[in-house]
Short mmCIF file of C-alpha atoms in Angstrom, two decimals:
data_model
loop_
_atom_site.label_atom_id
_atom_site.label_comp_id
_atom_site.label_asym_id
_atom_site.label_seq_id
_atom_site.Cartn_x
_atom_site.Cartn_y
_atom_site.Cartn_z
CA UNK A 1255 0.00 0.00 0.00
CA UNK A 1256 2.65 2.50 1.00
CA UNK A 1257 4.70 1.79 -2.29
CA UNK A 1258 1.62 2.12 -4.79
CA UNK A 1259 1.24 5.59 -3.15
CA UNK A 1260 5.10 6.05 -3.77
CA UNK A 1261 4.50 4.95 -7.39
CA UNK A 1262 2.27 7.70 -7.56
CA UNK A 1263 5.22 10.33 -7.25
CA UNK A 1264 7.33 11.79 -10.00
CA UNK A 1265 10.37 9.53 -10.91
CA UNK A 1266 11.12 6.31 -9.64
CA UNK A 1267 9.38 4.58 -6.81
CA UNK A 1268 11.37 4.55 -3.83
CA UNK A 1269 11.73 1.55 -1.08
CA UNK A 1270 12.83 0.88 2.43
CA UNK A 1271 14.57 3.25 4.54
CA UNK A 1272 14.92 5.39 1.29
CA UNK A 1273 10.89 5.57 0.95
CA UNK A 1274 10.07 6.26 5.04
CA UNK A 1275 12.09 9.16 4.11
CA UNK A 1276 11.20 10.29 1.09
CA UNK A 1277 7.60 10.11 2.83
CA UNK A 1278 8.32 12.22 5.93
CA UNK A 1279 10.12 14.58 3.47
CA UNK A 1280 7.19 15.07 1.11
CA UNK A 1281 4.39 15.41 4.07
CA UNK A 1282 6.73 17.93 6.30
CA UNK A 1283 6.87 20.14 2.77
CA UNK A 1284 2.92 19.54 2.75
CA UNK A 1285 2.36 20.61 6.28
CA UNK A 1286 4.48 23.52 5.71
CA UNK A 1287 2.74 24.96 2.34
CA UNK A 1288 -0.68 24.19 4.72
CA UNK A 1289 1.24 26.54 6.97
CA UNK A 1290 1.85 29.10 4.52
CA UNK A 1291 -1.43 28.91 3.32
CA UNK A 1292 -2.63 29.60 7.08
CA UNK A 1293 -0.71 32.51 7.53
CA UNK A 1294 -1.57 34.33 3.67
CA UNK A 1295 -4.95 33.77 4.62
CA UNK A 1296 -7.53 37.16 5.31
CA UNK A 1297 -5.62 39.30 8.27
CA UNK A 1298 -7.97 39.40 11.16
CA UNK A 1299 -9.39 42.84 12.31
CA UNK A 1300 -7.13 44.75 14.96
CA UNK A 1301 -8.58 44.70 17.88
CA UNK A 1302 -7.39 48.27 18.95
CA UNK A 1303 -6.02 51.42 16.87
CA UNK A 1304 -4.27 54.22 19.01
CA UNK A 1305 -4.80 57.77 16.87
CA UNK A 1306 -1.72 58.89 15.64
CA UNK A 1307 -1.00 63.17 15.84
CA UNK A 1308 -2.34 63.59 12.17
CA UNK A 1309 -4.09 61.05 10.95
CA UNK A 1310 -6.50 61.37 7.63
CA UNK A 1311 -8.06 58.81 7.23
CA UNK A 1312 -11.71 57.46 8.32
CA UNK A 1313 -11.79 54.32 10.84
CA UNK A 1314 -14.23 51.73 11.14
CA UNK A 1315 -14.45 49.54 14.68
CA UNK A 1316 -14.80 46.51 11.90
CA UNK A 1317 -11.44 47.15 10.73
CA UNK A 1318 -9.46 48.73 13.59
CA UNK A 1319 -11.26 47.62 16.70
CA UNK A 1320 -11.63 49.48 19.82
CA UNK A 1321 -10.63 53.19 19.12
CA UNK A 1322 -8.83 55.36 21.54
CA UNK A 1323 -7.65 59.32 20.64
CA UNK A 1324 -4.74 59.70 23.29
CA UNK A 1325 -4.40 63.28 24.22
CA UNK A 1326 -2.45 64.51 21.00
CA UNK A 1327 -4.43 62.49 19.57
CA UNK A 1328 -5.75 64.02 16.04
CA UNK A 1329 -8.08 62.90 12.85
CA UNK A 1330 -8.96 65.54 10.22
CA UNK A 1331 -10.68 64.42 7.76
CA UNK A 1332 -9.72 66.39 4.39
CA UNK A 1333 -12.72 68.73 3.33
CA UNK A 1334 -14.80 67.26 0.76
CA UNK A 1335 -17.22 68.37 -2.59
CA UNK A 1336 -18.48 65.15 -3.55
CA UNK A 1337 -21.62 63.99 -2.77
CA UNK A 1338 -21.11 60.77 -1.09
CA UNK A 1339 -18.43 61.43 2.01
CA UNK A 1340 -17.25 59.02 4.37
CA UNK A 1341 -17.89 59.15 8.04
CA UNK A 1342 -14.65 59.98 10.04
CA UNK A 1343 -15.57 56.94 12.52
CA UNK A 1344 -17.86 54.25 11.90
CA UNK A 1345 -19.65 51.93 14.53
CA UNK A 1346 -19.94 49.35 12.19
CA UNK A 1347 -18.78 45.81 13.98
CA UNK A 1348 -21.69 43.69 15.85
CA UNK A 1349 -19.16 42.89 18.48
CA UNK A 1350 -19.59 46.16 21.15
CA UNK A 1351 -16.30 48.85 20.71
CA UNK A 1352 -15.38 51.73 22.12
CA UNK A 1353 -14.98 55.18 20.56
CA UNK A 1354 -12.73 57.05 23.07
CA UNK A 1355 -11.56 60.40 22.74
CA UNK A 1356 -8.79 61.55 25.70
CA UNK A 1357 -9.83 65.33 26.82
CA UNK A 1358 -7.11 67.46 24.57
CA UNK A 1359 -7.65 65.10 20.95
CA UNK A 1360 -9.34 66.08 18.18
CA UNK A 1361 -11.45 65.35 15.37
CA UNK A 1362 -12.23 67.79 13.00
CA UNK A 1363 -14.24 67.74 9.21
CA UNK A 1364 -14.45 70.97 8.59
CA UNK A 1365 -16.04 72.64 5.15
CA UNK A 1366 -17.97 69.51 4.03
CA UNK A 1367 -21.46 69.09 3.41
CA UNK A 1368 -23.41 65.96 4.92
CA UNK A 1369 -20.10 65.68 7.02
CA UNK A 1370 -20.73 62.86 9.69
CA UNK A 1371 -18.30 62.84 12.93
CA UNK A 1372 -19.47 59.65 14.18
CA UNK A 1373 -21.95 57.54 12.82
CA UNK A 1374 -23.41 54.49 14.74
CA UNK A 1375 -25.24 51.71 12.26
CA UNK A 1376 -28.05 49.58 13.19
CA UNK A 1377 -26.98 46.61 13.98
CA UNK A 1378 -23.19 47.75 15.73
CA UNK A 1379 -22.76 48.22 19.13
CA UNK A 1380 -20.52 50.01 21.81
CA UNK A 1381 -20.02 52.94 23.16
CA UNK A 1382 -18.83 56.98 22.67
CA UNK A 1383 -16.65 58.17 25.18
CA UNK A 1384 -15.77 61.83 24.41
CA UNK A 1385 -13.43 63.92 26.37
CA UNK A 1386 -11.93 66.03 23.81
CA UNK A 1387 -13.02 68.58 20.59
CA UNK A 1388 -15.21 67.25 17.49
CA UNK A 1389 -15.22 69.94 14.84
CA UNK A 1390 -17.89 70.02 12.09
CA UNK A 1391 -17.46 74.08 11.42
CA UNK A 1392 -16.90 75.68 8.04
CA UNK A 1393 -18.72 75.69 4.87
CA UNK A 1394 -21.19 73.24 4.13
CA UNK A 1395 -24.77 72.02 5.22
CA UNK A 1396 -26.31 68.68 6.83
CA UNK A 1397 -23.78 68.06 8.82
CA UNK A 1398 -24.14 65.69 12.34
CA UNK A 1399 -21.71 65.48 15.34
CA UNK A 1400 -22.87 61.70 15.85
CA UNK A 1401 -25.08 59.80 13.81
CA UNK A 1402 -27.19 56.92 14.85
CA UNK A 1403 -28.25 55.53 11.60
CA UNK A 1404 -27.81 55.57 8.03
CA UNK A 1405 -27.92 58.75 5.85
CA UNK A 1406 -30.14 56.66 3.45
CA UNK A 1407 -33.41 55.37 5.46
CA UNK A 1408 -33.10 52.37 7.57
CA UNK A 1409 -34.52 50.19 10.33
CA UNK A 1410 -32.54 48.38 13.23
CA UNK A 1411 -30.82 48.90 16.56
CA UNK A 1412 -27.67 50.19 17.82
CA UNK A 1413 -26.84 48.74 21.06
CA UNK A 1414 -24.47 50.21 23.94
CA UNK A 1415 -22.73 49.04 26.66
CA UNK A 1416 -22.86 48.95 30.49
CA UNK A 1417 -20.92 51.88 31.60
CA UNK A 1418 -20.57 52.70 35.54
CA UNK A 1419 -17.33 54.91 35.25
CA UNK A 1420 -18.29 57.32 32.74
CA UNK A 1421 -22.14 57.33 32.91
CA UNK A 1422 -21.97 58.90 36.79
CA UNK A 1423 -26.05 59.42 36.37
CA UNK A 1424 -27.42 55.91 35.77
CA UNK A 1425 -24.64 53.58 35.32
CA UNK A 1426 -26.00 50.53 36.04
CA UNK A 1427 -27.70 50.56 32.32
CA UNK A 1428 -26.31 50.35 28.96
CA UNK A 1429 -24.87 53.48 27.43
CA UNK A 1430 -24.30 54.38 24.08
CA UNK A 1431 -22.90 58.26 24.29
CA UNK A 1432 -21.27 59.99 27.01
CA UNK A 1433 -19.99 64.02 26.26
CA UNK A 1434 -17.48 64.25 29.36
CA UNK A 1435 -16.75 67.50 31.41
CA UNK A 1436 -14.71 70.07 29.19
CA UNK A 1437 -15.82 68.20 25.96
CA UNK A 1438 -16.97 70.35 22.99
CA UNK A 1439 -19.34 68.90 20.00
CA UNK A 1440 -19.10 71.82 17.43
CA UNK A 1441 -21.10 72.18 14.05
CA UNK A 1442 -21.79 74.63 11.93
CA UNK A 1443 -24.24 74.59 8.64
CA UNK A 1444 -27.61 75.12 8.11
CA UNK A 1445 -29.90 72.21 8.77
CA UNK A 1446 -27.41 70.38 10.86
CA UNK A 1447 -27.64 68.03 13.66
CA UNK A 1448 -25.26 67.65 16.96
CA UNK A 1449 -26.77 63.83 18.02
CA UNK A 1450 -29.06 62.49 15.53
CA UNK A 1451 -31.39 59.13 16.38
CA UNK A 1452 -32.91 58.46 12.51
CA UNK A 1453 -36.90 57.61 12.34
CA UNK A 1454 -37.45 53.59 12.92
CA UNK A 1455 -33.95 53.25 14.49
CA UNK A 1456 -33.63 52.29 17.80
CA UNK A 1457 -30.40 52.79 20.57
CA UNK A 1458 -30.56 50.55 23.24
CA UNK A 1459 -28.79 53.25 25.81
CA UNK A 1460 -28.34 56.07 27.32
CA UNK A 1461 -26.92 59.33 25.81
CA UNK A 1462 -25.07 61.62 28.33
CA UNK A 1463 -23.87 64.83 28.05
CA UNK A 1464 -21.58 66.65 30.77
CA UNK A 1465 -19.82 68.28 27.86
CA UNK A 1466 -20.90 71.33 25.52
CA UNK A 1467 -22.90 70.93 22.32
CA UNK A 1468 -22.76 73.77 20.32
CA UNK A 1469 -24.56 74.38 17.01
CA UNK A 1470 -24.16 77.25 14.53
CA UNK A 1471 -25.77 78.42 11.66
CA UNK A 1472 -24.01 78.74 8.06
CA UNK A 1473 -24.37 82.66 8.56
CA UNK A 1474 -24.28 84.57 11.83
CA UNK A 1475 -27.52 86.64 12.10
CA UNK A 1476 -28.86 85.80 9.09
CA UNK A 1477 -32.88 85.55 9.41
CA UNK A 1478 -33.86 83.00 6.83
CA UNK A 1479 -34.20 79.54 8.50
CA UNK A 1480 -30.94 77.78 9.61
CA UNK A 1481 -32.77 74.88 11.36
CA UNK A 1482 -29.53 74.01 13.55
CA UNK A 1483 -30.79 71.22 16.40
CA UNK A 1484 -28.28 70.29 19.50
CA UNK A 1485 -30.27 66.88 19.85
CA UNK A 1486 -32.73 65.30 17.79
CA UNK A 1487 -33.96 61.92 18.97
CA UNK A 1488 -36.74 60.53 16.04
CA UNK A 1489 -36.48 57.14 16.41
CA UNK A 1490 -37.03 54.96 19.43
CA UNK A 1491 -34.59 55.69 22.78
CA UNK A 1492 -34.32 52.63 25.41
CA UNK A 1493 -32.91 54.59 28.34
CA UNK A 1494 -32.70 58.14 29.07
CA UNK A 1495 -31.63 61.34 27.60
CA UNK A 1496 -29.16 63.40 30.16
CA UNK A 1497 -27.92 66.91 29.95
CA UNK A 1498 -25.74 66.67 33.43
CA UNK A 1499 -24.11 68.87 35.94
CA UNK A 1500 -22.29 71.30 33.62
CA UNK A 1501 -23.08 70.09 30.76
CA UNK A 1502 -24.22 72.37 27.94
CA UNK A 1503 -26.54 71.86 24.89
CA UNK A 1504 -26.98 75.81 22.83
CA UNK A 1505 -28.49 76.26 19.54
CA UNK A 1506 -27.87 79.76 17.42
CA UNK A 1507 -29.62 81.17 14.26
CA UNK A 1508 -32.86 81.42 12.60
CA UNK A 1509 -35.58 78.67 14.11
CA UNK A 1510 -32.73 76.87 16.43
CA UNK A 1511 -33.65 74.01 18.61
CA UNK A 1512 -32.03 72.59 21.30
CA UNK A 1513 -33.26 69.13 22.26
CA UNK A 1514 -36.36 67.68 19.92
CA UNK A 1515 -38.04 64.49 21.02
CA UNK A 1516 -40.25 63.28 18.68
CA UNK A 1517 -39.78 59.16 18.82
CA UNK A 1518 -40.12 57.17 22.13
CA UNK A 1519 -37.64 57.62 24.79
CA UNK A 1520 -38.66 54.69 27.62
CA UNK A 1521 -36.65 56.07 29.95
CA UNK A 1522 -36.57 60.04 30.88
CA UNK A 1523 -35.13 63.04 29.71
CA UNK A 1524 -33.23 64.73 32.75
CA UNK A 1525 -30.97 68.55 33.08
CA UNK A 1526 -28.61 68.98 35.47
CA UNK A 1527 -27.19 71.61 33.35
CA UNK A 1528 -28.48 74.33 30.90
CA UNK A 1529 -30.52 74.03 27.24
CA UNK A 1530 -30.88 77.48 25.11
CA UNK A 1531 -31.56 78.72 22.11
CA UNK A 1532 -31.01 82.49 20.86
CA UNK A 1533 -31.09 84.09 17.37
CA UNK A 1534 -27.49 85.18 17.94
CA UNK A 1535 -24.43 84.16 19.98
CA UNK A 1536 -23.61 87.92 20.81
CA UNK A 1537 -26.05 91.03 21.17
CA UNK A 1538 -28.31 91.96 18.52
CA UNK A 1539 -27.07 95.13 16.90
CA UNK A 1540 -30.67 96.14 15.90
CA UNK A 1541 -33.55 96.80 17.26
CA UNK A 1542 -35.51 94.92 13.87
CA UNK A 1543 -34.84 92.02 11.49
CA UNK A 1544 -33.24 90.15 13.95
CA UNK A 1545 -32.93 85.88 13.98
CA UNK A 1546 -34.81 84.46 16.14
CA UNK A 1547 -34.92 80.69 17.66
CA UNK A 1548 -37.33 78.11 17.95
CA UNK A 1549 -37.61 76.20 21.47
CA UNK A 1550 -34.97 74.76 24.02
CA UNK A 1551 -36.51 71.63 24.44
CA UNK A 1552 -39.54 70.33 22.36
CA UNK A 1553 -41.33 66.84 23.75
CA UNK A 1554 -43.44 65.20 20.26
CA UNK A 1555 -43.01 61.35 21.80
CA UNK A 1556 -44.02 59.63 24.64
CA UNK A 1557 -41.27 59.76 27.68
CA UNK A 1558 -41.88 56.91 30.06
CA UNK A 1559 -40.29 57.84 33.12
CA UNK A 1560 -40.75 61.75 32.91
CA UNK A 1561 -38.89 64.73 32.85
CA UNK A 1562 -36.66 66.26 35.03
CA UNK A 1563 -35.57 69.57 35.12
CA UNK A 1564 -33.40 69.93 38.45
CA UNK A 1565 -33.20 72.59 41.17
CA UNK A 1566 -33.08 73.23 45.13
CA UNK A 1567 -36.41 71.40 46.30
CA UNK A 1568 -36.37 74.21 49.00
CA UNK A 1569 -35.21 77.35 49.70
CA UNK A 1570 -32.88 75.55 51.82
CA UNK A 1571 -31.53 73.43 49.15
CA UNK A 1572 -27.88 73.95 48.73
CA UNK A 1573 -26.97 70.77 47.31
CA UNK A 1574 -28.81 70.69 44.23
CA UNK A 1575 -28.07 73.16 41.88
CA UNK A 1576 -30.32 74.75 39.52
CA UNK A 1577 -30.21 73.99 35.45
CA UNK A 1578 -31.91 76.05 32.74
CA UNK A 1579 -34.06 75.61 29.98
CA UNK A 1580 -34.47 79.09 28.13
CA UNK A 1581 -34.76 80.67 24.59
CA UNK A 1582 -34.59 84.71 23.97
CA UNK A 1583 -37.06 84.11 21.27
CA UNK A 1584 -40.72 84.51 21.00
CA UNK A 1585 -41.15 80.34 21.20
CA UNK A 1586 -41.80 78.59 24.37
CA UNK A 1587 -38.66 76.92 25.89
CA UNK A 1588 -40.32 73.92 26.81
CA UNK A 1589 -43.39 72.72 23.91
CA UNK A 1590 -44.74 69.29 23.87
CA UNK A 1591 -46.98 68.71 21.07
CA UNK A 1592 -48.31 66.19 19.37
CA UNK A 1593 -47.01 65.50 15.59
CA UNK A 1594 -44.00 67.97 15.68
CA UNK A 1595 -42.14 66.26 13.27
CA UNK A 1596 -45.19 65.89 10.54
CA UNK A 1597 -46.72 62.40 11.77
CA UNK A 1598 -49.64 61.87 9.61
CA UNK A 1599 -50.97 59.97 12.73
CA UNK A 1600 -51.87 62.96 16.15
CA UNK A 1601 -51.56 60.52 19.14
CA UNK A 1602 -51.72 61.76 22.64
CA UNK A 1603 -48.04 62.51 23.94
CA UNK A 1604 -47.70 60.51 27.48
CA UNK A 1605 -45.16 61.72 30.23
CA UNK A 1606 -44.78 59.35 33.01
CA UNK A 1607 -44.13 60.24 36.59
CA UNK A 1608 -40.13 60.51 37.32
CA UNK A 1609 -38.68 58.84 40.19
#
């Protein structure tokens, strides 16, 4: 048997000693081409990518893992005409990552239209963590900080992770954004988002925000409609939306919104800190033809456990400090309304009772 499948073999067939030989020869060159093979095979994805000082080029938590800006850390994204651009950093593994940005790095995409920072897809999961500077300013329109979504329509769920260290408020849940302290989320262009749930997407998280979101309008003063919104929650939230101690969510221009609700949130909406909306970041130079802004905080959805705006429960209170939710337009700060965001449906708008 073991010389027929010598036979087999170019040349001669080879017996004895010679053959036991020629046979361990010929199966260690098979086990190493089966090696070879191995190790040409598909690489694996990395399973963490440090940011360099000046890096250019988008990342993707499919292809370079868990994500983490040190504090020199720095992506800019070249400015862009095209129609189709690339998120900086996609959410795009089913496997939960982490996006975190060290307070002092940097992301910036400035001068692009439709610009995303970060863009969560249905179906990923993990977790922002942002300490330092994203940087959407410049020319363009349609830009958003952070995306939950798809910029073509899309169902599905983005799912966070279980957070106790960074999410301070209610860490014993899943989170799936946290601004931290000293943060900044800046974008600029008219008809732009700062956090942006889609319609029939749902995040399975909370989002927090002890940093500052801060959303301009393509041109300063200008009175036609800039429709600038800090945070726009459409589709379904499961946990709770939280503006903490400190934090800051401020909306300039023509018809500016701070915080819209219009999709579920089964969980509450809570400020610790301060939500406003004016027509102008600096004092109005006229008495007439001014910009003016639409409401800090518009409720269109149903909000399960409430909302919580926080303050000294007595005049005694010392510990509790209190937050803000203001516009110097003619809109009220707080609205909730019923079809805000054009459902063809009016259903009644149910706040629960917060505890």
């Amino acid at each position: 048997c073991f010389s027929a499948w010598v036979q087999g073999a170019a040349g001669p067939a080879k017996t004895g000693s010679n053959a036991m030989r020629f046979y361990v020869y010929k199966r260690a060159l098979m086990l190493t081409a089966a090696t070879i093979a191995l190790l040409s095979g598909p690489a694996e994805a990395a399973t963490h990518h440090t940011v360099g000082t000046s890096e250019k080029k988008p990342l993707t938590t499919t292809k370079d893992g868990n994500i983490t800006f040190p504090a020199n850390g720095s992506l800019a994204i070249p400015s862009s005409t095209n129609t189709t651009v690339p998120s900086a950093i996609t959410f795009d593994a089913a496997a939960p990552h982490t996006v975190t940005m060290t307070a002092g790095s940097k992301l910036t995409y400035k001068d692009t239209t439709e610009a995303v920072g970060i863009q969560a897809v249905p179906g990923a999961a993990g977790e922002a963590i942002l300490g330092g500077t994203i940087d959407l300013t410049g020319k363009g329109t349609a830009k958003t900080g952070i995306l939950i979504g798809k910029t073509t329509a899309t169902t599905g769920t983005f799912t966070g992770i279980v957070d106790g260290t960074n999410n301070t408020i209610d860490g014993a849940v899943s989170t799936a954004i946290v601004l931290q302290s000293g943060s900044l989320l800046e974008v600029q262009g008219d008809g732009s988002e700062g956090i942006y749930l889609q319609p029939n997407v749902t995040v399975v998280g909370d989002i927090v925000s002890f940093g500052t979101i801060e959303m301009l309008p393509s041109t300063a003063n200008s009175t036609s409609s800039s429709g600038v919104t800090g945070i726009e929650l459409a589709g379904t939230t499961n946990g709770s939306l939280i503006v903490g101690a400190g934090g800051l969510v401020e909306s300039f221009g023509q018809g500016a919104r701070g915080i819209v609700v219009g999709g579920a949130v089964n969980g509450a909406i809570q400020n610790f800190g301060t939500i406003f909306v004016s027509g102008t970041q600096s004092t109005a130079t006229t008495d007439t033809g001014n910009p003016v802004p639409g409401s800090a905080l518009i409720v269109s959805g149903n909000v399960t456990h409430g909302i919580y705006n926080a303050g000294p429960l007595t005049y005694s209170d010392g510990s509790t400090a209190a937050s803000s939710i203001s516009t110097n337009g003619a809109s009220p700060a707080l609205l909730i309304t019923t079809g805000y965001l054009g459902t063809s449906t009016l259903l009644p708008v149910t706040i629960g009772g917060f505890a």
